[in-house]
Tab-separated table of C-alpha atoms (C1' of nucleotides) in Angstrom:
chain	number	residue	atom	x	y	z
A	186	MET	CA	0.000	0.000	0.000
A	187	SER	CA	2.920	2.324	0.616
A	188	ALA	CA	5.547	1.123	-1.861
A	189	ALA	CA	3.603	2.490	-4.812
A	190	SER	CA	6.573	3.689	-6.849
A	191	GLU	CA	6.954	0.376	-8.700
A	192	ALA	CA	7.935	-0.156	-12.292
A	193	THR	CA	4.314	0.339	-13.346
A	194	THR	CA	3.698	3.394	-15.477
A	195	LEU	CA	3.452	6.777	-13.821
A	196	THR	CA	0.118	8.430	-13.078
A	197	ALA	CA	-0.826	12.010	-12.312
A	198	HIS	CA	-1.711	10.823	-8.829
A	199	ASP	CA	1.839	9.566	-8.272
A	200	VAL	CA	3.243	12.916	-9.337
A	201	VAL	CA	1.046	14.860	-6.925
A	202	GLU	CA	1.901	12.426	-4.123
A	203	ALA	CA	5.622	12.855	-4.689
A	204	ALA	CA	5.230	16.618	-4.885
A	205	GLY	CA	3.363	16.548	-1.587
A	206	ARG	CA	6.174	14.633	0.063
A	207	ILE	CA	8.746	17.143	-1.135
A	208	VAL	CA	6.783	20.178	0.055
A	209	GLU	CA	5.905	18.588	3.397
A	210	LYS	CA	9.535	17.690	4.045
A	211	ASP	CA	11.590	20.532	2.555
A	212	GLY	CA	9.161	23.351	1.819
A	213	LEU	CA	7.723	24.855	-1.324
A	214	ASP	CA	10.993	26.207	-2.683
A	215	ALA	CA	12.401	22.684	-2.740
A	216	LEU	CA	9.714	21.600	-5.183
A	217	THR	CA	11.373	22.031	-8.560
A	218	MET	CA	10.324	20.098	-11.606
A	219	ARG	CA	13.765	18.546	-11.843
A	220	ARG	CA	13.915	17.464	-8.209
A	221	LEU	CA	10.454	15.984	-8.634
A	222	SER	CA	11.407	14.066	-11.764
A	223	ASP	CA	14.536	12.769	-10.030
A	224	ASP	CA	12.480	11.481	-7.084
A	225	LEU	CA	10.204	9.715	-9.544
A	226	GLY	CA	13.088	8.329	-11.608
A	227	VAL	CA	11.787	9.867	-14.787
A	228	ALA	CA	12.683	12.640	-17.231
A	229	VAL	CA	11.626	16.178	-16.355
A	230	THR	CA	9.455	16.438	-19.385
A	231	SER	CA	7.185	13.522	-18.572
A	232	ILE	CA	5.954	15.457	-15.555
A	233	TYR	CA	4.506	17.959	-17.965
A	234	TRP	CA	2.646	15.260	-19.822
A	235	HIS	CA	0.843	14.199	-16.627
A	236	VAL	CA	0.131	17.448	-14.808
A	237	GLY	CA	0.458	20.213	-17.385
A	238	ASN	CA	2.777	22.645	-15.640
A	239	ARG	CA	3.944	23.735	-12.210
A	240	ARG	CA	0.934	25.927	-11.567
A	241	ALA	CA	-1.474	23.068	-12.309
A	242	LEU	CA	0.594	20.780	-10.099
A	243	LEU	CA	0.243	23.193	-7.177
A	244	ASP	CA	-3.491	23.425	-7.775
A	245	ALA	CA	-3.771	19.648	-7.644
A	246	LEU	CA	-1.658	19.565	-4.510
A	247	VAL	CA	-3.898	22.096	-2.799
A	248	ASP	CA	-6.982	20.107	-3.749
A	249	ARG	CA	-5.408	17.003	-2.263
A	250	VAL	CA	-4.630	18.748	1.011
A	251	LEU	CA	-8.148	20.147	1.238
A	252	ALA	CA	-9.668	16.736	0.591
A	253	ASP	CA	-7.435	15.190	3.271
A	254	MET	CA	-8.631	17.563	5.961
A	255	GLY	CA	-11.554	15.403	7.037
A	256	MET	CA	-14.374	16.137	9.404
A	257	LEU	CA	-14.048	17.261	13.006
A	258	GLU	CA	-16.292	16.559	15.960
A	259	ALA	CA	-17.573	19.195	18.353
A	260	ILE	CA	-16.788	18.333	21.977
A	261	GLY	CA	-18.181	20.005	25.080
A	262	SER	CA	-21.392	20.666	26.904
A	263	THR	CA	-22.088	24.296	25.970
A	264	PRO	CA	-22.283	25.779	22.455
A	265	ARG	CA	-19.332	28.033	23.178
A	266	GLU	CA	-17.224	25.142	24.454
A	267	ARG	CA	-18.114	23.109	21.384
A	268	MET	CA	-17.164	25.948	19.038
A	269	ALA	CA	-13.890	26.401	20.881
A	270	SER	CA	-13.124	22.706	20.519
A	271	LEU	CA	-13.749	22.887	16.777
A	272	ALA	CA	-11.441	25.867	16.441
A	273	ARG	CA	-8.728	24.127	18.450
A	274	GLN	CA	-8.981	20.926	16.441
A	275	LEU	CA	-8.803	22.800	13.144
A	276	ARG	CA	-5.781	24.735	14.330
A	277	ALA	CA	-4.054	21.533	15.439
A	278	LYS	CA	-4.796	19.861	12.128
A	279	MET	CA	-3.357	22.779	10.180
A	280	LEU	CA	-0.235	22.892	12.321
A	281	GLU	CA	0.485	19.261	11.505
A	282	ARG	CA	1.643	20.092	7.992
A	283	PRO	CA	2.893	23.685	8.093
A	284	HIS	CA	4.506	23.733	4.671
A	285	LEU	CA	1.432	22.432	2.941
A	286	ILE	CA	-0.924	24.865	4.620
A	287	ALA	CA	1.521	27.637	3.699
A	288	LEU	CA	1.009	26.550	0.106
A	289	VAL	CA	-2.751	26.554	0.522
A	290	HIS	CA	-2.562	30.044	1.975
A	291	GLU	CA	-0.334	31.281	-0.812
A	292	GLN	CA	-2.908	30.072	-3.315
A	293	ALA	CA	-5.563	32.022	-1.393
A	294	LYS	CA	-7.490	28.852	-0.639
A	295	THR	CA	-7.252	29.088	3.141
A	296	PRO	CA	-10.989	29.741	3.590
A	297	LEU	CA	-11.728	26.378	2.005
A	298	MET	CA	-9.966	24.670	4.883
A	299	PHE	CA	-12.621	26.046	7.155
A	300	LEU	CA	-15.522	24.449	5.298
A	301	PRO	CA	-15.568	21.115	7.155
A	302	VAL	CA	-16.293	22.853	10.452
A	303	GLN	CA	-18.524	25.605	9.103
A	304	ALA	CA	-21.742	23.616	9.248
A	305	ALA	CA	-20.925	22.309	12.711
A	306	MET	CA	-20.227	25.811	13.972
A	307	ALA	CA	-23.402	27.111	12.374
A	308	ALA	CA	-25.365	24.589	14.412
A	309	GLU	CA	-23.786	25.862	17.620
A	310	LEU	CA	-24.460	29.459	16.643
A	311	ALA	CA	-28.079	28.554	15.970
A	312	ALA	CA	-28.243	27.108	19.469
A	313	LEU	CA	-27.181	30.530	20.731
A	314	GLY	CA	-29.918	32.152	18.678
A	315	HIS	CA	-27.612	33.534	15.976
A	316	ARG	CA	-28.385	33.043	12.290
A	317	GLY	CA	-28.149	34.812	8.970
A	318	ALA	CA	-25.743	37.696	8.553
A	319	THR	CA	-24.907	37.843	12.254
A	320	ALA	CA	-23.943	34.182	12.323
A	321	ALA	CA	-21.903	34.638	9.144
A	322	LEU	CA	-19.903	37.463	10.699
A	323	SER	CA	-19.164	35.427	13.821
A	324	LEU	CA	-18.158	32.443	11.746
A	325	ARG	CA	-15.779	34.515	9.709
A	326	ALA	CA	-14.247	36.150	12.747
A	327	LEU	CA	-13.540	32.737	14.220
A	328	GLN	CA	-12.172	31.558	10.879
A	329	MET	CA	-9.917	34.580	10.625
A	330	HIS	CA	-8.609	33.975	14.125
A	331	VAL	CA	-7.700	30.346	13.464
A	332	ILE	CA	-6.044	31.092	10.137
A	333	ALA	CA	-4.186	34.060	11.550
A	334	SER	CA	-2.956	31.994	14.448
A	335	VAL	CA	-1.548	29.346	12.130
A	336	VAL	CA	-0.078	31.773	9.619
A	337	LEU	CA	1.632	33.839	12.282
A	338	GLU	CA	2.830	30.736	14.086
A	339	ARG	CA	4.529	29.572	10.924
A	340	THR	CA	6.154	32.963	10.483
A	341	ILE	CA	7.565	32.866	13.994
A	342	GLU	CA	8.826	29.338	13.473
A	343	ARG	CA	10.693	30.232	10.325
A	344	HIS	CA	12.735	33.037	11.891
A	345	PRO	CA	12.916	32.114	15.582
A	346	THR	CA	14.264	35.314	17.103
A	347	ALA	CA	14.096	38.250	14.708
A	348	GLN	CA	12.372	40.495	17.207
A	349	ARG	CA	15.010	43.089	18.038
A	350	ALA	CA	13.713	46.623	17.845
A	351	PRO	CA	15.596	49.374	15.976
A	352	PHE	CA	14.014	52.407	17.706
A	353	ASP	CA	13.037	50.323	20.696
A	354	ASP	CA	14.796	52.423	23.286
A	355	ALA	CA	13.614	55.727	21.892
A	356	ALA	CA	9.996	54.597	21.801
A	357	TRP	CA	10.023	53.352	25.360
A	358	SER	CA	12.080	56.046	27.029
A	359	ASN	CA	9.178	57.927	28.569
A	360	ASP	CA	7.737	58.114	32.059
A	361	LEU	CA	5.195	55.413	31.337
A	362	ALA	CA	7.822	52.714	30.882
A	363	ASP	CA	6.687	49.406	32.360
A	364	ALA	CA	9.756	47.266	32.942
A	365	GLU	CA	7.875	43.996	33.254
A	366	LEU	CA	5.931	44.676	30.065
A	367	VAL	CA	9.071	45.464	28.096
A	368	ALA	CA	10.774	42.337	29.420
A	369	GLU	CA	7.747	40.214	28.537
A	370	LEU	CA	7.583	41.618	25.002
A	371	SER	CA	11.213	40.757	24.404
A	372	ARG	CA	10.454	37.097	25.088
A	373	GLU	CA	8.825	34.779	22.589
A	374	PRO	CA	5.055	34.780	22.969
A	375	ASP	CA	3.190	31.766	24.290
A	376	ARG	CA	1.290	30.894	21.141
A	377	VAL	CA	-1.333	28.721	22.771
A	378	GLU	CA	-2.079	31.385	25.365
A	379	LEU	CA	-2.351	33.995	22.615
A	380	PHE	CA	-4.682	31.803	20.577
A	381	GLU	CA	-6.868	31.062	23.577
A	382	PHE	CA	-7.049	34.734	24.553
A	383	GLY	CA	-8.442	35.770	21.167
A	384	LEU	CA	-10.693	32.752	20.955
A	385	LYS	CA	-12.212	33.474	24.352
A	386	ALA	CA	-12.720	37.132	23.467
A	387	LEU	CA	-14.510	36.287	20.221
A	388	LEU	CA	-16.747	33.701	21.849
A	389	ALA	CA	-17.607	36.086	24.651
A	390	ALA	CA	-18.581	38.718	22.075
A	391	LEU	CA	-21.321	36.476	20.695
B	225	MET	CA	14.227	66.176	-5.054
B	226	SER	CA	12.494	63.432	-7.004
B	227	ALA	CA	14.587	63.154	-10.163
B	228	ALA	CA	17.442	61.543	-8.284
B	229	SER	CA	18.537	59.133	-11.014
B	230	GLU	CA	21.069	61.551	-12.483
B	231	ALA	CA	24.404	60.753	-14.087
B	232	THR	CA	26.030	60.878	-10.658
B	233	THR	CA	27.447	57.579	-9.500
B	234	LEU	CA	25.114	54.990	-8.083
B	235	THR	CA	24.706	54.476	-4.340
B	236	ALA	CA	23.305	51.605	-2.301
B	237	HIS	CA	20.463	53.936	-1.359
B	238	ASP	CA	19.518	54.406	-5.006
B	239	VAL	CA	19.416	50.662	-5.510
B	240	VAL	CA	17.112	50.101	-2.546
B	241	GLU	CA	14.873	52.960	-3.690
B	242	ALA	CA	14.525	51.502	-7.174
B	243	ALA	CA	13.866	48.057	-5.748
B	244	GLY	CA	11.144	49.546	-3.559
B	245	ARG	CA	9.472	51.112	-6.563
B	246	ILE	CA	9.460	47.810	-8.434
B	247	VAL	CA	8.013	45.826	-5.523
B	248	GLU	CA	5.416	48.480	-4.723
B	249	LYS	CA	4.273	48.635	-8.334
B	250	ASP	CA	4.568	45.076	-9.650
B	251	GLY	CA	5.075	42.840	-6.634
B	252	LEU	CA	7.963	40.879	-5.245
B	253	ASP	CA	8.249	38.429	-8.138
B	254	ALA	CA	8.879	41.339	-10.495
B	255	LEU	CA	12.006	42.267	-8.585
B	256	THR	CA	14.765	40.486	-10.473
B	257	MET	CA	18.339	41.640	-10.431
B	258	ARG	CA	18.246	42.166	-14.176
B	259	ARG	CA	15.041	44.190	-14.145
B	260	LEU	CA	16.509	46.285	-11.368
B	261	SER	CA	19.734	46.909	-13.249
B	262	ASP	CA	17.759	47.860	-16.349
B	263	ASP	CA	15.734	50.417	-14.392
B	264	LEU	CA	18.960	51.889	-13.066
B	265	GLY	CA	20.658	51.854	-16.480
B	266	VAL	CA	23.550	49.824	-15.198
B	267	ALA	CA	25.003	46.333	-15.576
B	268	VAL	CA	23.532	43.538	-13.442
B	269	THR	CA	26.782	42.938	-11.706
B	270	SER	CA	27.195	46.455	-10.292
B	271	ILE	CA	24.107	45.822	-8.167
B	272	TYR	CA	26.098	43.159	-6.383
B	273	TRP	CA	28.888	45.577	-5.645
B	274	HIS	CA	26.492	47.923	-3.827
B	275	VAL	CA	24.137	45.627	-1.981
B	276	GLY	CA	25.818	42.232	-1.832
B	277	ASN	CA	23.097	39.933	-3.073
B	278	ARG	CA	19.331	39.636	-3.426
B	279	ARG	CA	18.804	38.528	0.146
B	280	ALA	CA	20.708	41.542	1.504
B	281	LEU	CA	18.756	43.806	-0.822
B	282	LEU	CA	15.468	42.511	0.578
B	283	ASP	CA	16.739	43.029	4.115
B	284	ALA	CA	17.619	46.632	3.310
B	285	LEU	CA	14.227	47.116	1.694
B	286	VAL	CA	12.441	45.822	4.767
B	287	ASP	CA	14.475	48.145	6.983
B	288	ARG	CA	13.506	51.070	4.795
B	289	VAL	CA	9.812	50.220	4.989
B	290	LEU	CA	9.977	49.848	8.753
B	291	ALA	CA	11.743	53.195	9.107
B	292	ASP	CA	9.124	54.848	6.899
B	293	MET	CA	6.244	53.745	9.085
B	294	GLY	CA	6.369	56.786	11.338
B	295	MET	CA	4.535	57.488	14.533
B	296	LEU	CA	0.793	57.440	15.022
B	297	GLU	CA	-1.368	59.500	17.312
B	298	ALA	CA	-4.015	58.082	19.622
B	299	ILE	CA	-7.396	59.742	19.089
B	300	GLY	CA	-10.457	59.435	21.315
B	301	SER	CA	-11.676	60.162	24.796
B	302	THR	CA	-11.522	56.714	26.406
B	303	PRO	CA	-8.525	54.362	26.544
B	304	ARG	CA	-10.370	51.758	24.505
B	305	GLU	CA	-11.302	54.289	21.839
B	306	ARG	CA	-7.724	55.494	21.677
B	307	MET	CA	-6.401	51.955	21.307
B	308	ALA	CA	-8.942	51.270	18.589
B	309	SER	CA	-7.850	54.397	16.730
B	310	LEU	CA	-4.227	53.276	16.874
B	311	ALA	CA	-5.112	49.843	15.517
B	312	ARG	CA	-7.152	51.377	12.701
B	313	GLN	CA	-4.415	53.814	11.741
B	314	LEU	CA	-1.794	51.079	11.695
B	315	ARG	CA	-4.012	48.891	9.546
B	316	ALA	CA	-4.645	51.752	7.130
B	317	LYS	CA	-0.940	52.508	6.901
B	318	MET	CA	-0.115	48.880	6.149
B	319	LEU	CA	-2.824	48.631	3.506
B	320	GLU	CA	-1.298	51.586	1.658
B	321	ARG	CA	1.572	49.486	0.339
B	322	PRO	CA	0.329	45.886	0.222
B	323	HIS	CA	3.235	44.448	-1.733
B	324	LEU	CA	5.838	45.892	0.578
B	325	ILE	CA	4.117	44.722	3.742
B	326	ALA	CA	3.825	41.304	2.108
B	327	LEU	CA	7.583	41.357	1.796
B	328	VAL	CA	7.976	42.397	5.421
B	329	HIS	CA	5.705	39.571	6.452
B	330	GLU	CA	7.581	37.044	4.321
B	331	GLN	CA	10.774	38.055	6.083
B	332	ALA	CA	9.027	37.486	9.423
B	333	LYS	CA	9.491	41.090	10.415
B	334	THR	CA	5.812	41.936	10.768
B	335	PRO	CA	6.002	42.369	14.548
B	336	LEU	CA	8.487	45.200	14.056
B	337	MET	CA	5.808	47.201	12.258
B	338	PHE	CA	3.889	47.249	15.487
B	339	LEU	CA	6.648	48.889	17.504
B	340	PRO	CA	5.712	52.530	16.829
B	341	VAL	CA	2.308	52.062	18.459
B	342	GLN	CA	3.386	49.694	21.186
B	343	ALA	CA	4.405	52.360	23.665
B	344	ALA	CA	1.264	54.377	22.965
B	345	MET	CA	-0.933	51.339	23.502
B	346	ALA	CA	0.933	50.444	26.671
B	347	ALA	CA	0.031	53.852	28.063
B	348	GLU	CA	-3.651	53.236	27.367
B	349	LEU	CA	-3.465	49.800	28.930
B	350	ALA	CA	-1.858	51.317	32.002
B	351	ALA	CA	-4.777	53.721	32.198
B	352	LEU	CA	-7.034	50.669	32.352
B	353	GLY	CA	-4.932	49.235	35.149
B	354	HIS	CA	-3.173	46.606	33.024
B	355	ARG	CA	0.572	46.171	33.123
B	356	GLY	CA	3.252	43.494	32.995
B	357	ALA	CA	2.438	40.115	31.500
B	358	THR	CA	-1.284	40.871	31.244
B	359	ALA	CA	-0.643	44.023	29.252
B	360	ALA	CA	1.823	42.167	27.018
B	361	LEU	CA	-0.758	39.534	26.180
B	362	SER	CA	-3.374	42.142	25.297
B	363	LEU	CA	-0.883	44.048	23.188
B	364	ARG	CA	0.052	40.948	21.277
B	365	ALA	CA	-3.546	39.948	20.710
B	366	LEU	CA	-4.259	43.365	19.225
B	367	GLN	CA	-1.104	43.145	17.146
B	368	MET	CA	-2.072	39.719	15.867
B	369	HIS	CA	-5.506	40.978	14.917
B	370	VAL	CA	-4.177	43.909	12.898
B	371	ILE	CA	-1.549	41.845	11.115
B	372	ALA	CA	-4.013	39.056	10.418
B	373	SER	CA	-6.497	41.507	9.019
B	374	VAL	CA	-3.951	42.936	6.604
B	375	VAL	CA	-2.464	39.596	5.598
B	376	LEU	CA	-5.861	38.059	4.938
B	377	GLU	CA	-7.047	41.152	3.124
B	378	ARG	CA	-4.125	40.871	0.754
B	379	THR	CA	-4.880	37.207	0.161
B	380	ILE	CA	-8.476	37.988	-0.744
B	381	GLU	CA	-7.380	40.788	-3.048
B	382	ARG	CA	-5.013	38.574	-4.971
B	383	HIS	CA	-7.592	35.930	-5.869
B	384	PRO	CA	-10.913	37.825	-5.843
B	385	THR	CA	-13.399	34.970	-5.990
B	386	ALA	CA	-11.787	31.624	-5.305
B	387	GLN	CA	-14.316	30.705	-2.668
B	388	ARG	CA	-16.297	27.913	-4.270
B	389	ALA	CA	-16.698	24.897	-2.047
B	390	PRO	CA	-16.031	21.352	-3.271
B	391	PHE	CA	-18.027	19.455	-0.619
B	392	ASP	CA	-20.172	22.476	0.061
B	393	ASP	CA	-23.506	20.842	-0.663
B	394	ALA	CA	-22.760	17.684	1.265
B	395	ALA	CA	-21.656	19.605	4.335
B	396	TRP	CA	-24.730	21.781	4.410
B	397	SER	CA	-27.434	19.293	3.473
B	398	ASN	CA	-28.725	18.736	6.976
B	399	ASP	CA	-31.745	19.930	8.882
B	400	LEU	CA	-29.880	22.835	10.405
B	401	ALA	CA	-29.333	24.556	7.053
B	402	ASP	CA	-29.708	28.323	7.367
B	403	ALA	CA	-30.382	29.713	3.914
B	404	GLU	CA	-29.483	33.292	4.772
B	405	LEU	CA	-26.216	32.211	6.398
B	406	VAL	CA	-25.205	30.135	3.400
B	407	ALA	CA	-26.050	32.987	1.048
B	408	GLU	CA	-24.074	35.419	3.151
B	409	LEU	CA	-21.030	33.138	3.264
B	410	SER	CA	-21.003	32.856	-0.519
B	411	ARG	CA	-20.618	36.626	-0.765
B	412	GLU	CA	-17.347	38.445	-0.244
B	413	PRO	CA	-16.904	39.477	3.370
B	414	ASP	CA	-17.041	43.107	4.431
B	415	ARG	CA	-13.450	43.456	5.561
B	416	VAL	CA	-13.909	46.580	7.634
B	417	GLU	CA	-16.864	45.059	9.455
B	418	LEU	CA	-14.839	41.916	10.109
B	419	PHE	CA	-11.897	43.919	11.400
B	420	GLU	CA	-14.094	46.018	13.665
B	421	PHE	CA	-15.865	42.952	15.031
B	422	GLY	CA	-12.645	41.337	16.201
B	423	LEU	CA	-11.237	44.631	17.426
B	424	LYS	CA	-14.308	45.317	19.527
B	425	ALA	CA	-14.261	41.800	20.959
B	426	LEU	CA	-10.617	42.078	21.975
B	427	LEU	CA	-11.045	45.499	23.568
B	428	ALA	CA	-14.106	44.319	25.441
B	429	ALA	CA	-12.107	41.374	26.793
B	430	LEU	CA	-9.685	43.713	28.551
C	573	DA	C1'	-0.543	6.740	-24.835
C	574	DC	C1'	3.589	7.660	-22.680
C	575	DC	C1'	8.438	9.055	-22.305
C	576	DT	C1'	12.793	11.178	-23.939
C	577	DG	C1'	16.763	14.723	-25.096
C	578	DA	C1'	17.734	18.985	-27.005
C	579	DA	C1'	16.829	23.599	-26.844
C	580	DC	C1'	15.021	28.184	-25.242
C	581	DA	C1'	14.560	32.124	-22.294
C	582	DC	C1'	15.062	33.181	-17.899
C	583	DC	C1'	17.104	33.222	-13.055
C	584	DG	C1'	21.060	34.530	-9.117
C	585	DT	C1'	25.840	34.755	-8.581
C	586	DT	C1'	31.065	34.774	-9.244
C	587	DC	C1'	35.146	36.524	-11.066
C	588	DA	C1'	38.668	38.296	-13.714
C	589	DA	C1'	39.207	42.349	-16.112
C	590	DG	C1'	38.770	47.089	-17.052
C	591	DT	C1'	38.849	52.401	-15.655
D	1106	DA	C1'	36.413	52.779	-5.777
D	1107	DC	C1'	33.282	51.546	-9.128
D	1108	DC	C1'	31.566	49.191	-13.282
D	1109	DT	C1'	31.702	45.695	-17.010
D	1110	DG	C1'	31.131	41.121	-19.888
D	1111	DA	C1'	31.680	36.378	-19.838
D	1112	DA	C1'	30.584	32.365	-17.633
D	1113	DC	C1'	28.316	29.026	-14.372
D	1114	DA	C1'	24.658	26.347	-12.399
D	1115	DC	C1'	20.172	26.553	-11.933
D	1116	DC	C1'	15.093	27.432	-13.232
D	1117	DG	C1'	10.221	26.385	-16.067
D	1118	DT	C1'	8.660	25.169	-20.450
D	1119	DT	C1'	8.209	23.692	-25.504
D	1120	DC	C1'	8.673	20.554	-29.089
D	1121	DA	C1'	10.002	17.270	-32.264
D	1122	DA	C1'	11.169	12.687	-31.919
D	1123	DG	C1'	11.039	8.143	-30.260
D	1124	DT	C1'	8.396	3.616	-28.584
DNA sequence: ACCTGAACACCGTTCAAGT
DNA sequence: ACCTGAACACCGTTCAAGT
């Protein structure tokens, strides 16, 4: 089931699979047509026969990732708890394959990742008496929070400590200086705490 | 003052300026060393003498953008109003040059754009009785919201209507279907409304 | 139907050579 | 100190040619 790269003829599916492995392991920049053809033990040009071109390959890859997302289950006793659990699960799922979700985001398909939980969240919102345009706005705010959390998390991960401030001292050298605040801001943020803070605020605003 | 591309010898500053114009106008992908050298009427290789390489050029460009951000002024009578005004102004400033802030974000320097307002926001938080770690968390949540808003806005702009759902029908074909919600979600979101919703929720959570 | 090699126009970058 | 052209190793892509 796993050793699929046999001597049998190549399929478009094989190409997308191999491309997915490259991106997941070494990032989008590592996915060149030549590297891909090498991994498949085939000439560069046969890739083009199967998937058209690089752009089409990325489209197919994004579709594959979206299809792999699967359904999530709301857990908790109150509507708000259940919505929070959905948001947390979606976030966790996205963080599992950072490079691939970066690709999805680059292709502006991030909202599609939210679809599997949209209906479930709508049910919870209905339980709170929200529907129509109001429910849509809440849904989108939650969606934006989850996506933002993942996108920013990935950014932090890429460049671990690039947080030094150029005009830091100048900006803070006034009477209002709060030493503990400044010290805290110079540390790396607790991402989970930050995610939970925004999540709680949004749910409370419903 | 503007016609600076005279016959005088080239400087690193000129190179960064020209690069900024290219990115601002045609996006990051349009910035190639050869295009840049053409714009400057110079051989490709002299670029390398002045700025090292492409990576260093991008770093310099990011520094320039960050330095150009300038200070903002808190407007409003209550601390919350003043913080909201700062967030709105920062967002507006970032949206002025989408391609350049995309570059800043790609280089993981987005948090640095928040520095000019950080001290001002800290003062407002102090007025609300928040300081230290609590204030830092609030600050970061606000920061995340502004950045997320801009980053997502840019994504939407790039691919105007790529929001069709593959398993849309299946996901929604249950008894809880809310026709108005579904219709609303198929429309483009009102970005300002979405931004204000999250902003209000975060400020209320303080 | 599937795969290949040769070729093209483009990259970023290096380096010896000019003034 | 500043600028150049030639050259290198890489890209994505096309196309005529093979089986």
